[in-house]
Amino acid sequence: MVMGVLASVAEDFRVADHGAVGDGAIDDGPAVRRAVAAAIAAGPGSTVLFEKKTYRLGRCTGQAQIELNGIDGLAIDGNGAEIINNPYNGFISMDGCSNVTMRGFFFDCDPLGFTQGDIVRVSPSTGEIWVKIHEGFIDPLKISETLNKKVWNRVGFTIDANERKLKPGPIDFVDRIEAAAGLLRVKLKADSFDHIVEGDRFVFGLHQGGHGPTIGVARSADILLTDYTIYSAKFGMNHVLSDNRGRVRVKNGNITFRPGTDRLITSIKDGFHCKHNAVGPIIEDCLLEGMMDDSINISVCPYWVKEDLGDNRYLIAEVAFSPRAGDRLMAYTPNPGTVEVDLNVLSVEPQTQGRGAWNMITLDRPIPGLVLHTLDDLFPGGTDKLKFTGLYNLDACGKDYIVRNNRFLPQRRHALLARGFGGRFEGNLVDGIGGNGVNLGNEIGSFYEGPFPGDTIIRGNTFRNVEWFPVRVYARGKGAWAKNITIEKNRFFGWGDAALHLSNIDGGSVSRNEIGAGRKDTPQSDAIIVKDSRDVRLKKNKIADRCE
């Protein structure tokens, strides 16, 4: 682990001077870490310099190859270097840092965090498919035998026979895999096999290494990630931005297919997973494609109230992140629909019990309509999912995020999934993705992400051939409202059931949008659907004749 020691001299530190070879074969990880340690010791303003070579980084003991803790004023400059990382470690993690820049890299992973093949036989009656693994890709059974553990992930994806594009249909949950005469016999838990035919391709994840991100930034401020490309990530998020106190800016940070390869996806998980941040990231001028989850997820999970201790004191639990004194919380109980905003945290006393973070907090007033979370599972589903009071941190929901001038090309889910307020989605191209272009709304069930969207602008974007609604804005649950949503000057082409679907909106406008023809293979409804909303103004939208 690289720790920070401040000194007075700032200079350049070349990884070659510390033993890095850059031949794509030798493990250059130790040399890279020596160069980083030397740069930190020299003090703020130092730069770690790579050359335009290929650096292979073997497995190391830390979460990431480069671990920065409490560092101020450091640059990691790739100069066009290619990093071939292993599936156990991320490339860089920053915790409690400021004024750190990472730039100029191409990232790949060896072995990959997924495998792929052709579907050569389909048996809907037995719920099975037979897959021939593509040459050069991993046989999961052989790796499982070598590592003495199951490495294949439970979620699989059916890819079109001719395009790098997920086929519409239910998620293909993998129940078991067996060897069958040179093929893989894969038992699926699928609601339907209508979307799967012989000749399609199939992809599923391999978690033979760690689950952390390739690039992680936590509890930091004034971080710049720029001019780099991820061809493939380990089995984990490409980026995790969490609990940051200030801006993380990403410029020209691409996730795309490695040229000259027949890879069907880039990675299994999110492009940018942004949780519990005081201010949202700026993500601009990026190319994002091939992920099997959201391109960008900006949200916060609730703190659950486990005990009412009296005198406005509560024992709370959350999986990873804690409130701070001075934070403002929103209390929401979906049933019966009680919402209370601006509960102020006066003090936080960390506790040691339970999974993740437990704290005893004191608020400035009592939580109205409180329903205690009494189950062991912090994220219950089923019949329990509407009962508990969740506390959403309004000062850690990624507010005021900016997503602009990016290209979102085919991938499985949403280009932007955002739950908080104050965001801007501007000047982006969203083309051929499998979910929504923009999905703004809270979640009940699963991870209960929130709070409620509001004060958000969606402006000047082009949405083309989006599988679900190009723009979907909503608030879910009794008493929940999305407030002050502005959607203007966007262009929509090749939409399905509607170009915009808005529900439970309180205040907003949809104006000066150009809505072209929808998809001919989809039954058309109104181009703009507004349901159960109030004071949503529609004006000067140009809507083409619906398709016949």
GROMACS .gro file of N, CA and C in nm, residues 275-276 300-309 313-323 329-335 338 351 353-361 363 367 369-381 384-393 442-450:
model
  225
  275LYS      N    1  -2.191   0.632  -0.594
  275LYS     CA    2  -2.276   0.617  -0.475
  275LYS      C    3  -2.230   0.710  -0.363
  276HIS      N    4  -2.328   0.773  -0.299
  276HIS     CA    5  -2.309   0.844  -0.173
  276HIS      C    6  -2.210   0.959  -0.187
  300VAL      N    7  -2.798   0.696  -0.413
  300VAL     CA    8  -2.760   0.665  -0.276
  300VAL      C    9  -2.857   0.560  -0.224
  301CYS      N   10  -2.806   0.466  -0.145
  301CYS     CA   11  -2.892   0.369  -0.078
  301CYS      C   12  -2.934   0.425   0.058
  302PRO      N   13  -3.044   0.377   0.113
  302PRO     CA   14  -3.092   0.434   0.239
  302PRO      C   15  -3.014   0.383   0.359
  303TYR      N   16  -3.019   0.461   0.467
  303TYR     CA   17  -2.987   0.410   0.599
  303TYR      C   18  -3.117   0.354   0.655
  304TRP      N   19  -3.112   0.234   0.709
  304TRP     CA   20  -3.230   0.174   0.771
  304TRP      C   21  -3.227   0.199   0.922
  305VAL      N   22  -3.341   0.231   0.979
  305VAL     CA   23  -3.349   0.256   1.123
  305VAL      C   24  -3.378   0.123   1.193
  306LYS      N   25  -3.283   0.079   1.275
  306LYS     CA   26  -3.295  -0.048   1.345
  306LYS      C   27  -3.356  -0.032   1.485
  307GLU      N   28  -3.330   0.082   1.550
  307GLU     CA   29  -3.386   0.105   1.684
  307GLU      C   30  -3.415   0.254   1.702
  308ASP      N   31  -3.525   0.283   1.773
  308ASP     CA   32  -3.555   0.419   1.818
  308ASP      C   33  -3.510   0.428   1.963
  309LEU      N   34  -3.405   0.505   1.991
  309LEU     CA   35  -3.343   0.511   2.123
  309LEU      C   36  -3.399   0.623   2.209
  313ARG      N   37  -3.269   1.004   1.895
  313ARG     CA   38  -3.150   0.922   1.871
  313ARG      C   39  -3.195   0.790   1.809
  314TYR      N   40  -3.120   0.746   1.705
  314TYR     CA   41  -3.160   0.627   1.631
  314TYR      C   42  -3.036   0.544   1.598
  315LEU      N   43  -3.053   0.412   1.604
  315LEU     CA   44  -2.950   0.320   1.556
  315LEU      C   45  -2.983   0.289   1.412
  316ILE      N   46  -2.886   0.317   1.322
  316ILE     CA   47  -2.911   0.297   1.178
  316ILE      C   48  -2.807   0.203   1.121
  317ALA      N   49  -2.843   0.140   1.008
  317ALA     CA   50  -2.754   0.048   0.939
  317ALA      C   51  -2.754   0.081   0.790
  318GLU      N   52  -2.636   0.068   0.729
  318GLU     CA   53  -2.621   0.084   0.585
  318GLU      C   54  -2.507  -0.005   0.542
  319VAL      N   55  -2.510  -0.051   0.417
  319VAL     CA   56  -2.412  -0.149   0.375
  319VAL      C   57  -2.270  -0.093   0.373
  320ALA      N   58  -2.251   0.031   0.329
  320ALA     CA   59  -2.114   0.077   0.308
  320ALA      C   60  -2.083   0.216   0.360
  321PHE      N   61  -2.178   0.307   0.362
  321PHE     CA   62  -2.146   0.447   0.384
  321PHE      C   63  -2.223   0.504   0.503
  322SER      N   64  -2.164   0.603   0.568
  322SER     CA   65  -2.220   0.660   0.689
  322SER      C   66  -2.252   0.807   0.669
  323PRO      N   67  -2.352   0.859   0.741
  323PRO     CA   68  -2.377   1.004   0.738
  323PRO      C   69  -2.270   1.078   0.818
  329LEU      N   70  -3.115   1.470   0.584
  329LEU     CA   71  -3.174   1.343   0.546
  329LEU      C   72  -3.320   1.361   0.505
  330MET      N   73  -3.366   1.274   0.415
  330MET     CA   74  -3.508   1.262   0.384
  330MET      C   75  -3.555   1.127   0.435
  331ALA      N   76  -3.661   1.126   0.513
  331ALA     CA   77  -3.720   1.001   0.561
  331ALA      C   78  -3.838   0.967   0.473
  332TYR      N   79  -3.839   0.844   0.421
  332TYR     CA   80  -3.948   0.801   0.334
  332TYR      C   81  -3.996   0.663   0.376
  333THR      N   82  -4.124   0.654   0.403
  333THR     CA   83  -4.190   0.526   0.431
  333THR      C   84  -4.292   0.501   0.321
  334PRO      N   85  -4.261   0.411   0.225
  334PRO     CA   86  -4.350   0.393   0.110
  334PRO      C   87  -4.493   0.357   0.147
  335ASN      N   88  -4.511   0.283   0.251
  335ASN     CA   89  -4.646   0.250   0.297
  335ASN      C   90  -4.656   0.293   0.443
  338THR      N   91  -4.524   0.835   0.383
  338THR     CA   92  -4.480   0.949   0.462
  338THR      C   93  -4.344   0.997   0.412
  351GLN      N   94  -2.078   0.254   1.544
  351GLN     CA   95  -2.099   0.132   1.621
  351GLN      C   96  -2.024   0.017   1.554
  353GLN      N   97  -2.147  -0.324   1.551
  353GLN     CA   98  -2.228  -0.442   1.523
  353GLN      C   99  -2.273  -0.448   1.378
  354GLY      N  100  -2.313  -0.568   1.335
  354GLY     CA  101  -2.380  -0.582   1.206
  354GLY      C  102  -2.286  -0.575   1.088
  355ARG      N  103  -2.343  -0.605   0.971
  355ARG     CA  104  -2.269  -0.598   0.845
  355ARG      C  105  -2.259  -0.454   0.799
  356GLY      N  106  -2.143  -0.416   0.748
  356GLY     CA  107  -2.128  -0.283   0.690
  356GLY      C  108  -2.118  -0.176   0.797
  357ALA      N  109  -2.180  -0.061   0.774
  357ALA     CA  110  -2.170   0.053   0.863
  357ALA      C  111  -2.295   0.064   0.951
  358TRP      N  112  -2.273   0.066   1.082
  358TRP     CA  113  -2.379   0.091   1.178
  358TRP      C  114  -2.342   0.215   1.258
  359ASN      N  115  -2.440   0.300   1.281
  359ASN     CA  116  -2.414   0.424   1.353
  359ASN      C  117  -2.532   0.459   1.442
  360MET      N  118  -2.501   0.533   1.547
  360MET     CA  119  -2.606   0.593   1.630
  360MET      C  120  -2.607   0.741   1.597
  361ILE      N  121  -2.720   0.790   1.547
  361ILE     CA  122  -2.728   0.929   1.506
  361ILE      C  123  -2.828   1.004   1.593
  363LEU      N  124  -3.079   1.336   1.559
  363LEU     CA  125  -3.139   1.429   1.465
  363LEU      C  126  -3.196   1.550   1.538
  367ILE      N  127  -3.834   1.136   1.367
  367ILE     CA  128  -3.874   1.086   1.235
  367ILE      C  129  -4.023   1.054   1.240
  369GLY      N  130  -4.383   0.894   1.156
  369GLY     CA  131  -4.432   0.769   1.095
  369GLY      C  132  -4.327   0.662   1.084
  370LEU      N  133  -4.233   0.657   1.176
  370LEU     CA  134  -4.120   0.565   1.167
  370LEU      C  135  -4.165   0.420   1.171
  371VAL      N  136  -4.113   0.338   1.075
  371VAL     CA  137  -4.132   0.193   1.076
  371VAL      C  138  -3.992   0.131   1.078
  372LEU      N  139  -3.960   0.059   1.184
  372LEU     CA  140  -3.826   0.002   1.201
  372LEU      C  141  -3.800  -0.110   1.103
  373HIS      N  142  -3.675  -0.120   1.060
  373HIS     CA  143  -3.629  -0.231   0.976
  373HIS      C  144  -3.591  -0.345   1.071
  374THR      N  145  -3.663  -0.454   1.065
  374THR     CA  146  -3.647  -0.561   1.163
  374THR      C  147  -3.588  -0.689   1.107
  375LEU      N  148  -3.558  -0.693   0.976
  375LEU     CA  149  -3.508  -0.815   0.915
  375LEU      C  150  -3.355  -0.817   0.912
  376ASP      N  151  -3.298  -0.937   0.897
  376ASP     CA  152  -3.153  -0.949   0.884
  376ASP      C  153  -3.105  -0.900   0.749
  377ASP      N  154  -3.185  -0.922   0.644
  377ASP     CA  155  -3.149  -0.878   0.509
  377ASP      C  156  -3.173  -0.728   0.499
  378LEU      N  157  -3.065  -0.652   0.473
  378LEU     CA  158  -3.082  -0.507   0.465
  378LEU      C  159  -3.161  -0.464   0.341
  379PHE      N  160  -3.166  -0.549   0.239
  379PHE     CA  161  -3.238  -0.514   0.117
  379PHE      C  162  -3.342  -0.621   0.085
  380PRO      N  163  -3.449  -0.629   0.164
  380PRO     CA  164  -3.548  -0.734   0.142
  380PRO      C  165  -3.637  -0.704   0.023
  381GLY      N  166  -3.690  -0.809  -0.036
  381GLY     CA  167  -3.787  -0.794  -0.144
  381GLY      C  168  -3.918  -0.858  -0.104
  384ASP      N  169  -4.220  -0.779   0.196
  384ASP     CA  170  -4.166  -0.686   0.296
  384ASP      C  171  -4.118  -0.555   0.235
  385LYS      N  172  -4.117  -0.545   0.106
  385LYS     CA  173  -4.041  -0.437   0.044
  385LYS      C  174  -4.102  -0.298   0.061
  386LEU      N  175  -4.225  -0.285   0.105
  386LEU     CA  176  -4.288  -0.154   0.117
  386LEU      C  177  -4.301  -0.106   0.260
  387LYS      N  178  -4.242  -0.174   0.357
  387LYS     CA  179  -4.280  -0.147   0.495
  387LYS      C  180  -4.188  -0.050   0.569
  388PHE      N  181  -4.062  -0.043   0.533
  388PHE     CA  182  -3.966   0.019   0.623
  388PHE      C  183  -3.938   0.164   0.587
  389THR      N  184  -3.901   0.242   0.690
  389THR     CA  185  -3.859   0.380   0.669
  389THR      C  186  -3.714   0.383   0.626
  390GLY      N  187  -3.689   0.444   0.512
  390GLY     CA  188  -3.552   0.464   0.465
  390GLY      C  189  -3.510   0.608   0.484
  391LEU      N  190  -3.386   0.628   0.528
  391LEU     CA  191  -3.331   0.763   0.543
  391LEU      C  192  -3.235   0.788   0.427
  392TYR      N  193  -3.267   0.883   0.341
  392TYR     CA  194  -3.186   0.913   0.223
  392TYR      C  195  -3.108   1.041   0.247
  393ASN      N  196  -2.978   1.034   0.225
  393ASN     CA  197  -2.890   1.146   0.252
  393ASN      C  198  -2.893   1.245   0.136
  442ASN      N  199  -3.677   0.683  -0.829
  442ASN     CA  200  -3.634   0.607  -0.712
  442ASN      C  201  -3.669   0.460  -0.730
  443GLU      N  202  -3.619   0.377  -0.640
  443GLU     CA  203  -3.637   0.233  -0.651
  443GLU      C  204  -3.696   0.178  -0.522
  444ILE      N  205  -3.798   0.095  -0.534
  444ILE     CA  206  -3.852   0.019  -0.421
  444ILE      C  207  -3.833  -0.128  -0.452
  445GLY      N  208  -3.769  -0.200  -0.362
  445GLY     CA  209  -3.725  -0.334  -0.392
  445GLY      C  210  -3.580  -0.330  -0.435
  446SER      N  211  -3.514  -0.444  -0.440
  446SER     CA  212  -3.373  -0.452  -0.478
  446SER      C  213  -3.289  -0.367  -0.384
  447PHE      N  214  -3.218  -0.263  -0.434
  447PHE     CA  215  -3.127  -0.186  -0.349
  447PHE      C  216  -3.190  -0.058  -0.294
  448TYR      N  217  -3.316  -0.030  -0.326
  448TYR     CA  218  -3.390   0.084  -0.271
  448TYR      C  219  -3.320   0.217  -0.297
  449GLU      N  220  -3.255   0.227  -0.413
  449GLU     CA  221  -3.180   0.348  -0.443
  449GLU      C  222  -3.273   0.469  -0.450
  450GLY      N  223  -3.223   0.584  -0.407
  450GLY     CA  224  -3.301   0.707  -0.407
  450GLY      C  225  -3.209   0.827  -0.409
   0.00000   0.00000   0.00000
